[in-house]
XYZ file of N, CA and C in Angstrom:
222
model
N -6.844 -0.562 -8.908
C -6.512 0.843 -9.004
C -7.469 1.643 -8.114
N -6.928 2.676 -7.472
C -7.763 3.537 -6.644
C -8.382 4.638 -7.503
N -9.401 5.298 -6.977
C -10.054 6.384 -7.709
C -9.134 7.572 -7.939
N -8.112 7.731 -7.075
C -7.192 8.850 -7.249
C -5.900 8.467 -7.977
N -5.884 7.323 -8.650
C -4.798 7.024 -9.577
C -3.686 6.107 -9.137
N -3.772 5.484 -7.978
C -2.722 4.558 -7.550
C -3.033 3.160 -8.056
N -2.010 2.482 -8.534
C -2.158 1.126 -9.049
C -1.090 0.235 -8.439
N -1.450 -1.014 -8.164
C -0.499 -1.968 -7.625
C -0.419 -3.152 -8.591
N 0.789 -3.627 -8.828
C 1.024 -4.776 -9.708
C 2.011 -5.727 -9.047
N 1.878 -6.996 -9.360
C 2.869 -7.994 -8.966
C 3.630 -8.358 -10.236
N 4.936 -8.158 -10.219
C 5.764 -8.508 -11.372
C 6.814 -9.521 -10.934
N 7.416 -10.190 -11.894
C 8.411 -11.236 -11.597
C 9.711 -10.967 -12.367
N 10.456 -9.927 -11.976
C 11.702 -9.638 -12.684
C 12.790 -10.677 -12.418
N 12.719 -11.367 -11.286
C 13.699 -12.402 -10.928
C 12.939 -13.674 -10.585
N 12.360 -14.288 -11.586
C 11.530 -15.490 -11.396
C 12.259 -16.503 -10.544
N 11.655 -17.117 -9.563
C 10.246 -17.050 -9.186
C 9.953 -16.001 -8.115
N 10.876 -15.118 -7.835
C 10.707 -14.100 -6.786
C 9.822 -12.967 -7.281
N 8.740 -12.701 -6.571
C 7.798 -11.649 -6.955
C 8.233 -10.304 -6.383
N 7.850 -9.239 -7.071
C 8.035 -7.876 -6.605
C 6.696 -7.163 -6.734
N 6.281 -6.479 -5.675
C 5.054 -5.684 -5.718
C 5.459 -4.242 -5.993
N 4.842 -3.632 -6.994
C 5.160 -2.248 -7.342
C 3.916 -1.377 -7.216
N 4.116 -0.199 -6.675
C 3.071 0.794 -6.516
C 3.374 1.921 -7.483
N 2.397 2.275 -8.294
C 2.615 3.264 -9.347
C 1.473 4.276 -9.333
N 1.801 5.525 -9.625
C 0.796 6.590 -9.704
C 0.550 6.898 -11.167
N -0.689 6.675 -11.613
C -0.998 6.782 -13.036
C -1.315 8.193 -13.512
N -1.743 9.061 -12.627
C -2.186 10.391 -13.042
C -1.020 11.374 -13.100
N -0.065 11.086 -13.941
C 1.073 11.969 -14.161
C 1.125 12.321 -15.651
N 1.625 13.512 -15.981
C 1.751 13.856 -17.398
C 2.661 12.863 -18.122
N 2.258 12.449 -19.289
C 3.025 11.504 -20.131
C 3.395 10.245 -19.350
N 2.408 9.662 -18.702
C 2.624 8.449 -17.916
C 3.284 7.356 -18.761
N 4.254 6.681 -18.175
C 4.924 5.543 -18.797
C 4.960 4.405 -17.773
N 4.541 3.222 -18.166
C 4.410 2.085 -17.267
C 5.686 1.846 -16.466
N 5.559 1.871 -15.151
C 6.611 1.611 -14.164
C 7.765 2.614 -14.172
N 7.647 3.721 -14.894
C 8.760 4.676 -14.937
C 8.993 5.362 -13.589
N 7.936 5.560 -12.805
C 8.082 6.179 -11.487
C 7.566 5.267 -10.385
N 7.520 3.987 -10.636
C 6.976 3.028 -9.673
C 7.925 2.834 -8.492
N 7.344 2.417 -7.371
C 8.102 2.108 -6.170
C 7.928 0.637 -5.843
N 9.032 -0.075 -5.650
C 8.970 -1.481 -5.256
C 8.770 -1.556 -3.748
N 7.858 -2.420 -3.327
C 7.562 -2.597 -1.910
C 8.280 -3.845 -1.424
N 8.966 -3.719 -0.297
C 9.724 -4.841 0.267
C 8.765 -5.907 0.795
N 8.795 -7.085 0.191
C 7.921 -8.188 0.601
C 8.747 -9.424 0.920
N 9.953 -9.255 1.427
C 10.863 -10.373 1.643
C 10.282 -11.481 2.505
N 9.449 -11.133 3.477
C 8.926 -12.183 4.341
C 7.720 -12.899 3.740
N 7.190 -12.408 2.629
C 6.094 -13.082 1.948
C 6.675 -13.994 0.881
N 6.237 -15.226 0.840
C 6.722 -16.185 -0.142
C 5.556 -16.695 -0.964
N 5.898 -17.467 -1.987
C 4.876 -18.094 -2.813
C 4.134 -17.080 -3.661
N 3.000 -17.498 -4.200
C 2.199 -16.574 -5.012
C 1.734 -15.386 -4.164
N 1.890 -14.193 -4.679
C 1.513 -12.972 -3.970
C 0.200 -12.453 -4.543
N -0.723 -12.153 -3.652
C -1.991 -11.527 -4.022
C -2.033 -10.172 -3.344
N -2.524 -9.156 -4.042
C -2.591 -7.837 -3.433
C -3.747 -7.038 -4.013
N -4.149 -6.026 -3.282
C -5.218 -5.159 -3.743
C -5.517 -4.070 -2.737
N -6.323 -3.105 -3.184
C -6.720 -1.980 -2.351
C -8.071 -2.252 -1.714
N -8.302 -1.619 -0.571
C -9.616 -1.657 0.060
C -10.586 -0.851 -0.807
N -11.898 -1.009 -0.609
C -12.861 -0.232 -1.397
C -12.647 1.284 -1.300
N -12.176 1.780 -0.160
C -11.929 3.219 -0.008
C -10.640 3.663 -0.696
N -9.753 2.715 -1.004
C -8.462 3.052 -1.596
C -7.440 3.504 -0.575
N -7.786 3.485 0.695
C -6.895 3.972 1.753
C -5.957 2.896 2.291
N -6.238 1.642 1.996
C -5.434 0.537 2.522
C -5.015 -0.388 1.381
N -3.788 -0.860 1.458
C -3.241 -1.801 0.494
C -2.867 -3.064 1.251
N -3.355 -4.204 0.796
C -3.039 -5.473 1.457
C -2.300 -6.375 0.483
N -1.254 -7.034 1.011
C -0.492 -8.007 0.242
C -0.449 -9.295 1.039
N -0.728 -10.414 0.382
C -0.746 -11.695 1.075
C 0.080 -12.715 0.309
N 0.787 -13.550 1.062
C 1.557 -14.647 0.503
C 1.577 -15.774 1.515
N 2.287 -16.851 1.214
C 2.314 -17.987 2.140
C 3.021 -17.650 3.443
N 3.833 -16.576 3.473
C 4.542 -16.170 4.677
C 3.769 -15.218 5.567
N 2.554 -14.823 5.157
C 1.767 -13.912 5.975
C 1.122 -12.831 5.141
N 0.857 -11.704 5.791
C 0.196 -10.585 5.127
C 0.821 -9.276 5.578
N 0.776 -8.285 4.710
C 1.217 -6.918 5.023
C 0.081 -5.980 4.669
N -0.166 -4.991 5.527
C -1.179 -3.987 5.252
C -0.535 -2.612 5.399
N -0.691 -1.782 4.374
C -0.221 -0.407 4.407
C -1.450 0.493 4.345
N -1.429 1.583 5.108
C -2.543 2.528 5.146
C -2.027 3.924 4.922
N -2.926 4.813 4.475
C -2.590 6.218 4.299
C -3.699 7.078 4.893
N -3.361 8.298 5.255
C -4.306 9.201 5.888
C -5.242 9.851 4.876
N -4.700 10.291 3.771
C -5.473 11.083 2.797
C -6.562 10.299 2.142
């Protein structure tokens, strides 16, 4: 989780296919995954590992098919 409230989770709604979801926790009456966004990871296979950089500005996802990095300005 980032200091400003973003959280990333790996879930398996269609086992064994993983889905990475990005969720913002600092919302009134937060409910788990109610406003989450699924990130397209079709080219990543196998076990998925993900996390934020120490600054919280970059999100990295890794699987047996490679890696994806997303960045933000703010």
